[in-house]
PDB file of C-alpha atoms in Angstrom:
ATOM      1  CA  ILE A   1       0.000   0.000   0.000  1.00 96.00           C
ATOM      2  CA  ALA A   2       2.781   2.407   0.946  1.00 97.00           C
ATOM      3  CA  LEU A   3       4.691   1.769  -2.300  1.00 97.00           C
ATOM      4  CA  SER A   4       1.481   2.345  -4.244  1.00 98.00           C
ATOM      5  CA  LEU A   5       0.872   5.563  -2.342  1.00 98.00           C
ATOM      6  CA  ASN A   6       4.355   6.780  -3.266  1.00 97.00           C
ATOM      7  CA  ASN A   7       3.789   5.860  -6.916  1.00 97.00           C
ATOM      8  CA  VAL A   8       0.456   7.685  -6.967  1.00 98.00           C
ATOM      9  CA  GLY A   9       2.102  10.598  -5.143  1.00 97.00           C
ATOM     10  CA  ASN A  10       4.787  10.752  -7.835  1.00 96.00           C
ATOM     11  CA  TRP A  11       2.118  10.717 -10.515  1.00 97.00           C
ATOM     12  CA  PHE A  12       0.344  13.618  -8.810  1.00 97.00           C
ATOM     13  CA  PHE A  13       3.691  15.418  -8.546  1.00 96.00           C
ATOM     14  CA  VAL A  14       4.583  15.131 -12.240  1.00 94.00           C
ATOM     15  CA  THR A  15       1.076  16.273 -13.185  1.00 96.00           C
ATOM     16  CA  GLY A  16       1.459  19.395 -11.036  1.00 95.00           C
ATOM     17  CA  GLN A  17      -0.949  18.342  -8.281  1.00 97.00           C
ATOM     18  CA  THR A  18       1.385  18.899  -5.348  1.00 96.00           C
ATOM     19  CA  THR A  19      -1.288  18.982  -2.642  1.00 97.00           C
ATOM     20  CA  GLN A  20      -2.416  15.481  -3.561  1.00 98.00           C
ATOM     21  CA  ALA A  21       1.210  14.348  -3.933  1.00 98.00           C
ATOM     22  CA  LEU A  22       1.989  15.532  -0.417  1.00 98.00           C
ATOM     23  CA  GLN A  23      -1.052  13.703   0.977  1.00 98.00           C
ATOM     24  CA  CYS A  24      -0.040  10.413  -0.668  1.00 98.00           C
ATOM     25  CA  HIS A  25       3.596  10.662   0.418  1.00 98.00           C
ATOM     26  CA  ARG A  26       2.612  11.522   3.995  1.00 98.00           C
ATOM     27  CA  GLN A  27       0.330   8.484   4.134  1.00 98.00           C
ATOM     28  CA  ALA A  28       3.103   6.296   2.732  1.00 98.00           C
ATOM     29  CA  LEU A  29       5.505   7.645   5.349  1.00 98.00           C
ATOM     30  CA  GLU A  30       3.106   6.607   8.132  1.00 98.00           C
ATOM     31  CA  PHE A  31       3.142   3.014   6.840  1.00 98.00           C
ATOM     32  CA  PHE A  32       6.928   2.935   6.516  1.00 98.00           C
ATOM     33  CA  GLU A  33       7.421   4.440   9.985  1.00 98.00           C
ATOM     34  CA  ALA A  34       5.105   1.822  11.488  1.00 98.00           C
ATOM     35  CA  ALA A  35       7.128  -0.897   9.752  1.00 98.00           C
ATOM     36  CA  ARG A  36      10.424   0.802  10.754  1.00 98.00           C
ATOM     37  CA  ASP A  37      11.568   0.554   7.129  1.00 98.00           C
ATOM     38  CA  GLU A  38      14.325   3.180   7.140  1.00 98.00           C
ATOM     39  CA  GLN A  39      15.228   2.863   3.447  1.00 98.00           C
ATOM     40  CA  SER A  40      11.634   3.482   2.380  1.00 98.00           C
ATOM     41  CA  MET A  41      11.249   6.221   4.994  1.00 98.00           C
ATOM     42  CA  ALA A  42      14.296   7.998   3.560  1.00 98.00           C
ATOM     43  CA  GLN A  43      13.038   7.675  -0.019  1.00 98.00           C
ATOM     44  CA  THR A  44       9.597   8.934   0.984  1.00 98.00           C
ATOM     45  CA  ARG A  45      11.127  11.896   2.839  1.00 98.00           C
ATOM     46  CA  ALA A  46      13.020  12.753  -0.357  1.00 97.00           C
ATOM     47  CA  HIS A  47       9.725  12.590  -2.300  1.00 98.00           C
ATOM     48  CA  LEU A  48       8.179  14.883   0.315  1.00 98.00           C
ATOM     49  CA  GLY A  49      11.118  17.260  -0.044  1.00 95.00           C
ATOM     50  CA  MET A  50      10.618  17.577  -3.774  1.00 94.00           C
ATOM     51  CA  ALA A  51       6.830  17.857  -3.491  1.00 96.00           C
ATOM     52  CA  ASN A  52       7.094  20.546  -0.810  1.00 95.00           C
ATOM     53  CA  LEU A  53       9.646  22.442  -2.887  1.00 90.00           C
ATOM     54  CA  HIS A  54       7.353  22.499  -5.906  1.00 90.00           C
ATOM     55  CA  HIS A  55       4.411  23.301  -3.657  1.00 93.00           C
ATOM     56  CA  GLY A  56       6.254  26.460  -2.596  1.00 87.00           C
ATOM     57  CA  ASP A  57       7.159  25.482   0.972  1.00 89.00           C
ATOM     58  CA  GLN A  58      10.944  25.649   0.949  1.00 85.00           C
ATOM     59  CA  ILE A  59      11.293  25.358   4.722  1.00 87.00           C
ATOM     60  CA  ALA A  60       9.282  22.104   4.813  1.00 92.00           C
ATOM     61  CA  ALA A  61      11.212  20.873   1.749  1.00 92.00           C
ATOM     62  CA  TYR A  62      14.530  21.450   3.472  1.00 90.00           C
ATOM     63  CA  GLU A  63      13.336  19.679   6.642  1.00 93.00           C
ATOM     64  CA  GLU A  64      12.209  16.629   4.662  1.00 96.00           C
ATOM     65  CA  TYR A  65      15.476  16.523   2.732  1.00 95.00           C
ATOM     66  CA  ARG A  66      17.399  16.893   6.016  1.00 95.00           C
ATOM     67  CA  HIS A  67      15.626  13.800   7.405  1.00 97.00           C
ATOM     68  CA  ALA A  68      16.238  11.885   4.155  1.00 98.00           C
ATOM     69  CA  ILE A  69      19.933  12.845   4.134  1.00 97.00           C
ATOM     70  CA  ARG A  70      20.379  11.687   7.719  1.00 98.00           C
ATOM     71  CA  LEU A  71      18.796   8.307   6.932  1.00 98.00           C
ATOM     72  CA  PHE A  72      20.680   7.838   3.645  1.00 98.00           C
ATOM     73  CA  ARG A  73      23.953   8.546   5.473  1.00 97.00           C
ATOM     74  CA  LYS A  74      23.027   6.043   8.195  1.00 98.00           C
ATOM     75  CA  LEU A  75      22.225   3.439   5.529  1.00 98.00           C
ATOM     76  CA  ASP A  76      25.381   4.328   3.545  1.00 96.00           C
ATOM     77  CA  ASP A  77      23.185   4.784   0.456  1.00 97.00           C
ATOM     78  CA  LYS A  78      25.274   7.073  -1.765  1.00 95.00           C
ATOM     79  CA  HIS A  79      23.025   6.767  -4.809  1.00 94.00           C
ATOM     80  CA  ASP A  80      19.954   8.101  -3.028  1.00 96.00           C
ATOM     81  CA  LEU A  81      22.019  10.562  -0.963  1.00 97.00           C
ATOM     82  CA  ILE A  82      23.190  12.424  -4.071  1.00 96.00           C
ATOM     83  CA  PRO A  83      19.763  13.656  -5.288  1.00 94.00           C
ATOM     84  CA  ALA A  84      18.701  14.378  -1.692  1.00 95.00           C
ATOM     85  CA  LEU A  85      21.741  16.635  -1.200  1.00 94.00           C
ATOM     86  CA  ILE A  86      21.029  18.383  -4.489  1.00 91.00           C
ATOM     87  CA  GLY A  87      17.352  18.776  -3.574  1.00 89.00           C
ATOM     88  CA  ALA A  88      18.277  20.336  -0.233  1.00 88.00           C
ATOM     89  CA  CYS A  89      20.445  22.851  -2.101  1.00 83.00           C
ATOM     90  CA  HIS A  90      17.446  23.987  -4.161  1.00 71.00           C
ATOM     91  CA  THR A  91      15.777  25.305  -1.030  1.00 54.00           C
ATOM     92  CA  CYS A  92      18.259  28.180  -0.744  1.00 56.00           C
ATOM     93  CA  TYR A  93      18.912  29.501  -4.256  1.00 54.00           C
ATOM     94  CA  ASP A  94      15.740  31.430  -4.892  1.00 54.00           C
ATOM     95  CA  GLU A  95      16.370  35.157  -4.554  1.00 57.00           C
ATOM     96  CA  THR A  96      12.764  35.700  -3.503  1.00 56.00           C
ATOM     97  CA  ASP A  97      13.295  33.875  -0.200  1.00 53.00           C
ATOM     98  CA  PHE A  98      13.238  36.070   2.848  1.00 48.00           C
ATOM     99  CA  ILE A  99      14.383  33.383   5.279  1.00 51.00           C
ATOM    100  CA  PRO A 100      16.398  30.623   3.610  1.00 56.00           C
ATOM    101  CA  PRO A 101      16.453  27.395   5.622  1.00 61.00           C
ATOM    102  CA  GLN A 102      20.252  27.211   5.405  1.00 66.00           C
ATOM    103  CA  SER A 103      23.143  29.444   4.468  1.00 72.00           C
ATOM    104  CA  ARG A 104      24.499  29.628   0.948  1.00 74.00           C
ATOM    105  CA  MET A 105      27.763  28.202   2.291  1.00 77.00           C
ATOM    106  CA  GLU A 106      25.925  25.129   3.609  1.00 82.00           C
ATOM    107  CA  SER A 107      24.206  24.730   0.251  1.00 80.00           C
ATOM    108  CA  GLN A 108      27.536  24.972  -1.561  1.00 84.00           C
ATOM    109  CA  GLN A 109      29.056  22.357   0.752  1.00 89.00           C
ATOM    110  CA  MET A 110      26.124  20.001   0.107  1.00 90.00           C
ATOM    111  CA  ALA A 111      26.397  20.528  -3.657  1.00 90.00           C
ATOM    112  CA  LEU A 112      30.155  19.899  -3.560  1.00 92.00           C
ATOM    113  CA  GLU A 113      29.552  16.707  -1.572  1.00 95.00           C
ATOM    114  CA  ALA A 114      26.946  15.576  -4.125  1.00 95.00           C
ATOM    115  CA  LEU A 115      29.401  16.342  -6.935  1.00 95.00           C
ATOM    116  CA  GLU A 116      32.148  14.293  -5.298  1.00 97.00           C
ATOM    117  CA  LEU A 117      29.798  11.369  -4.580  1.00 97.00           C
ATOM    118  CA  ALA A 118      28.470  11.421  -8.160  1.00 96.00           C
ATOM    119  CA  ARG A 119      32.040  11.250  -9.441  1.00 96.00           C
ATOM    120  CA  GLN A 120      32.848   8.396  -7.044  1.00 95.00           C
ATOM    121  CA  VAL A 121      29.934   6.280  -8.218  1.00 95.00           C
ATOM    122  CA  GLY A 122      30.292   7.295 -11.880  1.00 94.00           C
ATOM    123  CA  TRP A 123      26.871   8.925 -12.162  1.00 94.00           C
ATOM    124  CA  ALA A 124      27.399  11.550 -14.867  1.00 96.00           C
ATOM    125  CA  SER A 125      23.814  12.832 -14.927  1.00 95.00           C
ATOM    126  CA  TYR A 126      23.934  13.714 -11.253  1.00 94.00           C
ATOM    127  CA  GLU A 127      27.470  15.051 -11.587  1.00 96.00           C
ATOM    128  CA  ALA A 128      26.020  17.511 -14.100  1.00 96.00           C
ATOM    129  CA  PHE A 129      23.093  18.244 -11.783  1.00 93.00           C
ATOM    130  CA  ALA A 130      25.457  19.008  -8.892  1.00 94.00           C
ATOM    131  CA  GLU A 131      27.456  21.311 -11.180  1.00 95.00           C
ATOM    132  CA  TRP A 132      24.183  23.141 -11.852  1.00 92.00           C
ATOM    133  CA  ASP A 133      23.563  23.730  -8.148  1.00 88.00           C
ATOM    134  CA  ILE A 134      27.119  24.898  -7.611  1.00 91.00           C
ATOM    135  CA  ALA A 135      26.906  27.292 -10.577  1.00 93.00           C
ATOM    136  CA  LEU A 136      23.644  28.823  -9.349  1.00 89.00           C
ATOM    137  CA  GLY A 137      24.955  29.259  -5.818  1.00 86.00           C
ATOM    138  CA  LEU A 138      28.169  30.901  -6.978  1.00 88.00           C
ATOM    139  CA  ALA A 139      26.286  33.209  -9.335  1.00 91.00           C
ATOM    140  CA  GLN A 140      24.005  34.303  -6.497  1.00 85.00           C
ATOM    141  CA  CYS A 141      27.090  35.139  -4.426  1.00 84.00           C
ATOM    142  CA  GLY A 142      28.502  37.239  -7.262  1.00 89.00           C
ATOM    143  CA  LEU A 143      31.306  34.772  -8.039  1.00 91.00           C
ATOM    144  CA  PHE A 144      30.554  34.804 -11.746  1.00 96.00           C
ATOM    145  CA  GLY A 145      33.845  33.424 -13.055  1.00 96.00           C
ATOM    146  CA  ASP A 146      33.553  30.342 -10.864  1.00 95.00           C
ATOM    147  CA  ALA A 147      29.843  30.047 -11.660  1.00 95.00           C
ATOM    148  CA  LEU A 148      30.603  29.987 -15.385  1.00 97.00           C
ATOM    149  CA  VAL A 149      33.290  27.339 -14.889  1.00 97.00           C
ATOM    150  CA  HIS A 150      30.739  25.046 -13.214  1.00 96.00           C
ATOM    151  CA  ALA A 151      27.964  25.863 -15.707  1.00 97.00           C
ATOM    152  CA  ASN A 152      30.332  25.037 -18.576  1.00 98.00           C
ATOM    153  CA  ALA A 153      31.376  21.814 -16.824  1.00 98.00           C
ATOM    154  CA  MET A 154      27.705  20.895 -16.631  1.00 97.00           C
ATOM    155  CA  PHE A 155      27.274  21.663 -20.317  1.00 98.00           C
ATOM    156  CA  ARG A 156      30.295  19.507 -21.239  1.00 98.00           C
ATOM    157  CA  ILE A 157      29.024  16.539 -19.183  1.00 98.00           C
ATOM    158  CA  ALA A 158      25.441  16.941 -20.403  1.00 97.00           C
ATOM    159  CA  THR A 159      26.463  16.982 -24.067  1.00 97.00           C
ATOM    160  CA  GLU A 160      28.772  13.986 -23.566  1.00 97.00           C
ATOM    161  CA  ILE A 161      25.922  11.910 -22.138  1.00 97.00           C
ATOM    162  CA  GLU A 162      23.389  13.479 -24.531  1.00 97.00           C
ATOM    163  CA  ASP A 163      20.949  14.368 -21.747  1.00 96.00           C
ATOM    164  CA  PRO A 164      18.504  17.028 -22.999  1.00 96.00           C
ATOM    165  CA  GLN A 165      17.305  17.905 -19.483  1.00 94.00           C
ATOM    166  CA  ARG A 166      20.851  18.525 -18.261  1.00 95.00           C
ATOM    167  CA  ILE A 167      21.739  20.434 -21.444  1.00 97.00           C
ATOM    168  CA  SER A 168      18.742  22.699 -20.827  1.00 96.00           C
ATOM    169  CA  GLY A 169      19.855  23.101 -17.220  1.00 94.00           C
ATOM    170  CA  ALA A 170      23.331  24.116 -18.383  1.00 96.00           C
ATOM    171  CA  TYR A 171      21.870  26.775 -20.659  1.00 97.00           C
ATOM    172  CA  TYR A 172      19.763  27.971 -17.737  1.00 95.00           C
ATOM    173  CA  ALA A 173      22.811  28.169 -15.432  1.00 95.00           C
ATOM    174  CA  LEU A 174      24.800  30.046 -18.063  1.00 97.00           C
ATOM    175  CA  GLY A 175      21.931  32.430 -18.792  1.00 96.00           C
ATOM    176  CA  TYR A 176      21.226  32.983 -15.102  1.00 94.00           C
ATOM    177  CA  SER A 177      24.882  33.778 -14.444  1.00 95.00           C
ATOM    178  CA  TYR A 178      25.041  36.246 -17.332  1.00 96.00           C
ATOM    179  CA  LEU A 179      21.759  37.826 -16.267  1.00 95.00           C
ATOM    180  CA  LEU A 180      23.045  38.439 -12.742  1.00 93.00           C
ATOM    181  CA  MET A 181      26.273  39.885 -14.138  1.00 94.00           C
TER     182      MET A 181
END
């Protein structure tokens, strides 16, 4: 039931129905907590992080990602830790935030950790994704030269693996950096 709830929650998420996605993921989390299934709890917390982020609640998103990160570290699950670290970084890079849940330095450290882990496990798509987070964070701090280095690294990786989503992200990071300049 809990796995089905997460699948339905993901369907609601990709169709833009974040309220329903959050409800499904919260119900799934209750089942996994009752069963003390830490792996599934961590994955569900990551789903909740993403759903909260797209629902507009960056503080709740960061808290869910923080729980997921703690569990993934405990379980030594590097593959699931990488996107959770990157997701937690997203909660801080929006210039419209009045109270970011973490400092930009913490976000940069998480993105750098995700980048290193992605390189260790040979996961090029998430290496590119981590480069994206690093580029955005550096651009927001006014470190445009470094931001462009990371955005270009993302573009190089994305074109090598022929990933249209990551290529688009690289163009976004480059454009965002130039816009802020």
